């Protein structure tokens, strides 16, 4: 998202926006899988809650972005970039919690 700030012409803006959209598209299925696999209750309720917060973000996000844009046109992009950076660091920190050791289901060969 921070790359959008350096876009000086239409081609660069289209390229940086494309990179952002590809990343967002790849994130959707992996997020659903992560929530589904680590659900403490029912998977349906967990996915529903995740989707509800996604919808809430699509409602609040543009409003907040508009308010920040009124302050300065670069602030929404900087805020998004900082938020993504903080969440990336947090996810790396919490990654150990979700990693599970590999187990083999096959029986060892006997001679």
Short mmCIF file of N, CA and C in Angstrom, two decimals:
data_model
loop_
_atom_site.label_atom_id
_atom_site.label_comp_id
_atom_site.label_asym_id
_atom_site.label_seq_id
_atom_site.Cartn_x
_atom_site.Cartn_y
_atom_site.Cartn_z
N UNK A 1 0.83 -1.18 0.00
CA UNK A 1 0.00 0.00 0.00
C UNK A 1 0.87 1.25 0.00
N UNK A 2 2.02 1.17 0.60
CA UNK A 2 2.91 2.33 0.64
C UNK A 2 3.44 2.66 -0.75
N UNK A 3 3.46 1.67 -1.65
CA UNK A 3 3.93 1.92 -3.01
C UNK A 3 3.02 2.90 -3.76
N UNK A 4 1.75 2.95 -3.38
CA UNK A 4 0.82 3.86 -4.04
C UNK A 4 1.26 5.31 -3.84
N UNK A 5 1.92 5.58 -2.71
CA UNK A 5 2.39 6.95 -2.44
C UNK A 5 3.43 7.42 -3.44
N UNK A 6 4.23 6.51 -3.98
CA UNK A 6 5.30 6.91 -4.89
C UNK A 6 4.85 6.97 -6.34
N UNK A 7 3.59 6.69 -6.61
CA UNK A 7 3.08 6.73 -7.98
C UNK A 7 3.06 8.18 -8.47
N UNK A 8 3.81 8.43 -9.54
CA UNK A 8 3.89 9.79 -10.09
C UNK A 8 3.11 9.94 -11.39
N UNK A 9 2.75 8.82 -12.00
CA UNK A 9 1.96 8.89 -13.24
C UNK A 9 0.92 7.77 -13.22
N UNK A 10 0.09 7.75 -14.23
CA UNK A 10 -1.02 6.80 -14.26
C UNK A 10 -0.51 5.35 -14.37
N UNK A 11 0.55 5.10 -15.12
CA UNK A 11 1.06 3.74 -15.27
C UNK A 11 1.57 3.20 -13.94
N UNK A 12 2.31 4.01 -13.20
CA UNK A 12 2.82 3.59 -11.89
C UNK A 12 1.67 3.36 -10.92
N UNK A 13 0.67 4.22 -10.96
CA UNK A 13 -0.50 4.05 -10.09
C UNK A 13 -1.22 2.75 -10.41
N UNK A 14 -1.39 2.44 -11.69
CA UNK A 14 -2.06 1.20 -12.07
C UNK A 14 -1.24 -0.02 -11.65
N UNK A 15 0.08 0.06 -11.78
CA UNK A 15 0.95 -1.05 -11.39
C UNK A 15 0.90 -1.29 -9.88
N UNK A 16 1.03 -0.23 -9.09
CA UNK A 16 1.03 -0.39 -7.63
C UNK A 16 -0.35 -0.84 -7.13
N UNK A 17 -1.40 -0.34 -7.75
CA UNK A 17 -2.75 -0.77 -7.37
C UNK A 17 -2.97 -2.23 -7.73
N UNK A 18 -2.42 -2.66 -8.86
CA UNK A 18 -2.54 -4.07 -9.26
C UNK A 18 -1.83 -4.98 -8.26
N UNK A 19 -0.65 -4.58 -7.83
CA UNK A 19 0.08 -5.37 -6.83
C UNK A 19 -0.73 -5.48 -5.54
N UNK A 20 -1.32 -4.37 -5.12
CA UNK A 20 -2.14 -4.37 -3.91
C UNK A 20 -3.35 -5.30 -4.07
N UNK A 21 -4.02 -5.23 -5.22
CA UNK A 21 -5.21 -6.05 -5.44
C UNK A 21 -4.88 -7.53 -5.55
N UNK A 22 -3.76 -7.88 -6.13
CA UNK A 22 -3.35 -9.29 -6.19
C UNK A 22 -3.10 -9.81 -4.77
N UNK A 23 -2.41 -9.03 -3.95
CA UNK A 23 -2.16 -9.43 -2.57
C UNK A 23 -3.44 -9.60 -1.78
N UNK A 24 -4.38 -8.70 -1.99
CA UNK A 24 -5.67 -8.78 -1.30
C UNK A 24 -6.44 -10.02 -1.74
N UNK A 25 -6.39 -10.33 -3.03
CA UNK A 25 -7.08 -11.51 -3.54
C UNK A 25 -6.49 -12.80 -2.99
N UNK A 26 -5.19 -12.84 -2.81
CA UNK A 26 -4.55 -14.03 -2.26
C UNK A 26 -4.81 -14.17 -0.76
N UNK A 27 -5.06 -13.07 -0.10
CA UNK A 27 -5.26 -13.10 1.34
C UNK A 27 -6.63 -13.68 1.72
N UNK A 28 -7.65 -13.47 0.91
CA UNK A 28 -9.00 -13.92 1.25
C UNK A 28 -9.12 -15.40 1.55
N UNK A 29 -8.76 -16.27 0.62
CA UNK A 29 -8.89 -17.71 0.90
C UNK A 29 -7.99 -18.19 2.04
N UNK A 30 -6.79 -17.63 2.15
CA UNK A 30 -5.91 -18.08 3.22
C UNK A 30 -6.43 -17.65 4.59
N UNK A 31 -7.03 -16.48 4.66
CA UNK A 31 -7.61 -16.04 5.93
C UNK A 31 -8.79 -16.91 6.33
N UNK A 32 -9.64 -17.24 5.36
CA UNK A 32 -10.78 -18.12 5.65
C UNK A 32 -10.31 -19.49 6.13
N UNK A 33 -9.27 -20.00 5.51
CA UNK A 33 -8.73 -21.30 5.91
C UNK A 33 -8.15 -21.24 7.32
N UNK A 34 -7.41 -20.18 7.61
CA UNK A 34 -6.82 -20.02 8.94
C UNK A 34 -7.90 -19.96 10.01
N UNK A 35 -8.94 -19.20 9.76
CA UNK A 35 -10.03 -19.09 10.74
C UNK A 35 -10.76 -20.42 10.87
N UNK A 36 -11.01 -21.08 9.75
CA UNK A 36 -11.72 -22.35 9.76
C UNK A 36 -10.94 -23.44 10.50
N UNK A 37 -9.66 -23.53 10.26
CA UNK A 37 -8.84 -24.58 10.88
C UNK A 37 -8.61 -24.35 12.37
N UNK A 38 -8.64 -23.09 12.81
CA UNK A 38 -8.33 -22.78 14.20
C UNK A 38 -9.55 -22.35 15.00
N UNK A 39 -10.73 -22.64 14.49
CA UNK A 39 -11.96 -22.24 15.19
C UNK A 39 -12.12 -23.04 16.47
N UNK A 40 -12.37 -22.33 17.57
CA UNK A 40 -12.56 -23.03 18.84
C UNK A 40 -13.99 -23.54 18.97
N UNK A 41 -14.93 -22.84 18.34
CA UNK A 41 -16.33 -23.28 18.35
C UNK A 41 -16.65 -23.92 17.01
N UNK A 42 -17.79 -23.59 16.49
CA UNK A 42 -18.16 -24.12 15.18
C UNK A 42 -17.49 -23.31 14.08
N UNK A 43 -17.15 -23.98 13.00
CA UNK A 43 -16.48 -23.31 11.90
C UNK A 43 -17.39 -22.27 11.25
N UNK A 44 -18.67 -22.58 11.15
CA UNK A 44 -19.62 -21.64 10.53
C UNK A 44 -19.72 -20.33 11.29
N UNK A 45 -19.79 -20.43 12.60
CA UNK A 45 -19.87 -19.21 13.42
C UNK A 45 -18.60 -18.39 13.32
N UNK A 46 -17.46 -19.07 13.27
CA UNK A 46 -16.18 -18.36 13.17
C UNK A 46 -16.05 -17.65 11.82
N UNK A 47 -16.42 -18.33 10.75
CA UNK A 47 -16.35 -17.72 9.41
C UNK A 47 -17.36 -16.57 9.33
N UNK A 48 -18.55 -16.75 9.90
CA UNK A 48 -19.55 -15.69 9.90
C UNK A 48 -19.08 -14.45 10.64
N UNK A 49 -18.42 -14.66 11.77
CA UNK A 49 -17.89 -13.55 12.53
C UNK A 49 -16.79 -12.84 11.76
N UNK A 50 -15.92 -13.61 11.10
CA UNK A 50 -14.86 -13.01 10.30
C UNK A 50 -15.44 -12.18 9.16
N UNK A 51 -16.44 -12.74 8.48
CA UNK A 51 -17.07 -12.01 7.36
C UNK A 51 -17.81 -10.76 7.86
N UNK A 52 -18.39 -10.83 9.05
CA UNK A 52 -19.09 -9.67 9.60
C UNK A 52 -18.12 -8.52 9.86
N UNK A 53 -16.97 -8.85 10.42
CA UNK A 53 -15.98 -7.80 10.66
C UNK A 53 -15.40 -7.27 9.35
N UNK A 54 -15.31 -8.12 8.33
CA UNK A 54 -14.88 -7.65 7.02
C UNK A 54 -15.87 -6.66 6.44
N UNK A 55 -17.16 -6.96 6.59
CA UNK A 55 -18.20 -6.04 6.12
C UNK A 55 -18.17 -4.72 6.90
N UNK A 56 -17.96 -4.82 8.21
CA UNK A 56 -17.86 -3.62 9.03
C UNK A 56 -16.69 -2.75 8.58
N UNK A 57 -15.58 -3.39 8.24
CA UNK A 57 -14.42 -2.65 7.75
C UNK A 57 -14.69 -1.97 6.42
N UNK A 58 -15.49 -2.62 5.56
CA UNK A 58 -15.84 -2.00 4.28
C UNK A 58 -16.83 -0.85 4.44
N UNK A 59 -17.49 -0.78 5.58
CA UNK A 59 -18.38 0.35 5.86
C UNK A 59 -17.60 1.49 6.52
N UNK A 60 -16.84 1.17 7.55
CA UNK A 60 -16.11 2.19 8.31
C UNK A 60 -14.89 2.71 7.55
N UNK A 61 -14.22 1.83 6.79
CA UNK A 61 -12.99 2.19 6.10
C UNK A 61 -13.11 3.39 5.17
N UNK A 62 -14.08 3.40 4.25
CA UNK A 62 -14.19 4.56 3.37
C UNK A 62 -14.52 5.87 4.10
N UNK A 63 -15.32 5.76 5.15
CA UNK A 63 -15.65 6.97 5.93
C UNK A 63 -14.40 7.50 6.61
N UNK A 64 -13.65 6.61 7.26
CA UNK A 64 -12.42 7.03 7.93
C UNK A 64 -11.41 7.54 6.90
N UNK A 65 -11.32 6.86 5.76
CA UNK A 65 -10.41 7.30 4.70
C UNK A 65 -10.76 8.69 4.19
N UNK A 66 -12.05 8.96 4.06
CA UNK A 66 -12.47 10.29 3.62
C UNK A 66 -12.12 11.38 4.62
N UNK A 67 -12.31 11.07 5.89
CA UNK A 67 -11.96 12.04 6.94
C UNK A 67 -10.45 12.29 6.93
N UNK A 68 -9.67 11.23 6.83
CA UNK A 68 -8.21 11.38 6.80
C UNK A 68 -7.75 12.09 5.52
N UNK A 69 -8.43 11.86 4.42
CA UNK A 69 -8.08 12.51 3.16
C UNK A 69 -8.33 14.01 3.25
N UNK A 70 -9.38 14.40 3.99
CA UNK A 70 -9.65 15.83 4.18
C UNK A 70 -8.51 16.52 4.93
N UNK A 71 -7.83 15.78 5.80
CA UNK A 71 -6.70 16.36 6.52
C UNK A 71 -5.51 16.52 5.58
N UNK A 72 -5.15 15.44 4.90
CA UNK A 72 -4.08 15.47 3.88
C UNK A 72 -4.26 14.24 3.00
N UNK A 73 -4.02 14.38 1.71
CA UNK A 73 -4.33 13.30 0.78
C UNK A 73 -3.43 12.07 0.95
N UNK A 74 -2.29 12.17 1.59
CA UNK A 74 -1.41 11.02 1.78
C UNK A 74 -1.70 10.23 3.06
N UNK A 75 -2.42 10.81 3.99
CA UNK A 75 -2.63 10.18 5.30
C UNK A 75 -3.38 8.85 5.22
N UNK A 76 -4.43 8.69 4.40
CA UNK A 76 -5.08 7.37 4.35
C UNK A 76 -4.12 6.26 3.91
N UNK A 77 -3.25 6.55 2.94
CA UNK A 77 -2.31 5.54 2.46
C UNK A 77 -1.24 5.23 3.50
N UNK A 78 -0.76 6.26 4.18
CA UNK A 78 0.24 6.05 5.22
C UNK A 78 -0.37 5.27 6.39
N UNK A 79 -1.59 5.60 6.76
CA UNK A 79 -2.27 4.90 7.84
C UNK A 79 -2.47 3.43 7.49
N UNK A 80 -2.89 3.16 6.26
CA UNK A 80 -3.05 1.77 5.83
C UNK A 80 -1.74 1.01 5.82
N UNK A 81 -0.67 1.66 5.35
CA UNK A 81 0.64 1.01 5.31
C UNK A 81 1.15 0.70 6.71
N UNK A 82 1.00 1.64 7.62
CA UNK A 82 1.45 1.43 9.00
C UNK A 82 0.62 0.33 9.67
N UNK A 83 -0.68 0.33 9.43
CA UNK A 83 -1.55 -0.70 10.00
C UNK A 83 -1.15 -2.08 9.49
N UNK A 84 -0.91 -2.20 8.18
CA UNK A 84 -0.51 -3.49 7.62
C UNK A 84 0.85 -3.93 8.16
N UNK A 85 1.77 -3.00 8.34
CA UNK A 85 3.08 -3.34 8.89
C UNK A 85 2.97 -3.84 10.32
N UNK A 86 2.17 -3.15 11.14
CA UNK A 86 1.98 -3.58 12.53
C UNK A 86 1.34 -4.96 12.58
N UNK A 87 0.33 -5.19 11.74
CA UNK A 87 -0.33 -6.50 11.73
C UNK A 87 0.58 -7.60 11.20
N UNK A 88 1.44 -7.28 10.24
CA UNK A 88 2.40 -8.27 9.75
C UNK A 88 3.38 -8.67 10.85
N UNK A 89 3.87 -7.70 11.60
CA UNK A 89 4.78 -8.00 12.70
C UNK A 89 4.07 -8.80 13.78
N UNK A 90 2.83 -8.42 14.09
CA UNK A 90 2.05 -9.15 15.09
C UNK A 90 1.79 -10.58 14.64
N UNK A 91 1.49 -10.77 13.37
CA UNK A 91 1.23 -12.13 12.89
C UNK A 91 2.49 -12.99 12.93
N UNK A 92 3.64 -12.41 12.65
CA UNK A 92 4.88 -13.17 12.77
C UNK A 92 5.15 -13.56 14.22
N UNK A 93 4.84 -12.66 15.13
CA UNK A 93 5.02 -12.92 16.55
C UNK A 93 4.09 -14.05 17.02
N UNK A 94 2.85 -14.05 16.52
CA UNK A 94 1.87 -15.04 16.96
C UNK A 94 1.88 -16.31 16.12
N UNK A 95 2.75 -16.38 15.12
CA UNK A 95 2.79 -17.52 14.22
C UNK A 95 3.06 -18.82 14.97
N UNK A 96 3.90 -18.78 15.99
CA UNK A 96 4.23 -19.98 16.75
C UNK A 96 2.99 -20.61 17.37
N UNK A 97 2.02 -19.80 17.70
CA UNK A 97 0.80 -20.31 18.34
C UNK A 97 0.01 -21.20 17.38
N UNK A 98 0.07 -20.90 16.10
CA UNK A 98 -0.74 -21.63 15.13
C UNK A 98 0.02 -22.72 14.41
N UNK A 99 1.33 -22.76 14.57
CA UNK A 99 2.09 -23.81 13.91
C UNK A 99 1.87 -25.12 14.65
N UNK A 100 1.63 -26.15 13.87
CA UNK A 100 1.43 -27.47 14.44
C UNK A 100 2.51 -28.38 13.90
N UNK A 101 3.03 -29.27 14.73
CA UNK A 101 4.07 -30.16 14.23
C UNK A 101 3.51 -31.10 13.17
N UNK A 102 4.34 -31.45 12.23
CA UNK A 102 3.94 -32.40 11.20
C UNK A 102 3.86 -33.79 11.80
N UNK A 103 2.79 -34.47 11.49
CA UNK A 103 2.65 -35.84 11.96
C UNK A 103 2.47 -36.73 10.75
N UNK A 104 3.00 -37.89 10.85
CA UNK A 104 2.87 -38.86 9.76
C UNK A 104 1.76 -39.83 10.11
N UNK A 105 0.89 -40.02 9.15
CA UNK A 105 -0.21 -40.95 9.36
C UNK A 105 0.14 -42.34 8.85
N UNK A 106 1.16 -42.43 8.03
CA UNK A 106 1.55 -43.72 7.49
C UNK A 106 2.34 -44.52 8.52
N UNK A 107 2.17 -45.78 8.53
CA UNK A 107 2.90 -46.64 9.45
C UNK A 107 4.30 -46.87 8.88
N UNK A 108 5.28 -46.96 9.75
CA UNK A 108 6.64 -47.23 9.25
C UNK A 108 6.72 -48.61 8.61
N UNK A 109 7.55 -48.68 7.61
CA UNK A 109 7.73 -49.96 6.92
C UNK A 109 8.47 -50.94 7.81
N UNK A 110 8.01 -52.19 7.79
CA UNK A 110 8.68 -53.23 8.56
C UNK A 110 9.28 -54.25 7.61
N UNK A 111 10.42 -54.78 7.98
CA UNK A 111 11.09 -55.78 7.13
C UNK A 111 10.79 -57.17 7.59
#
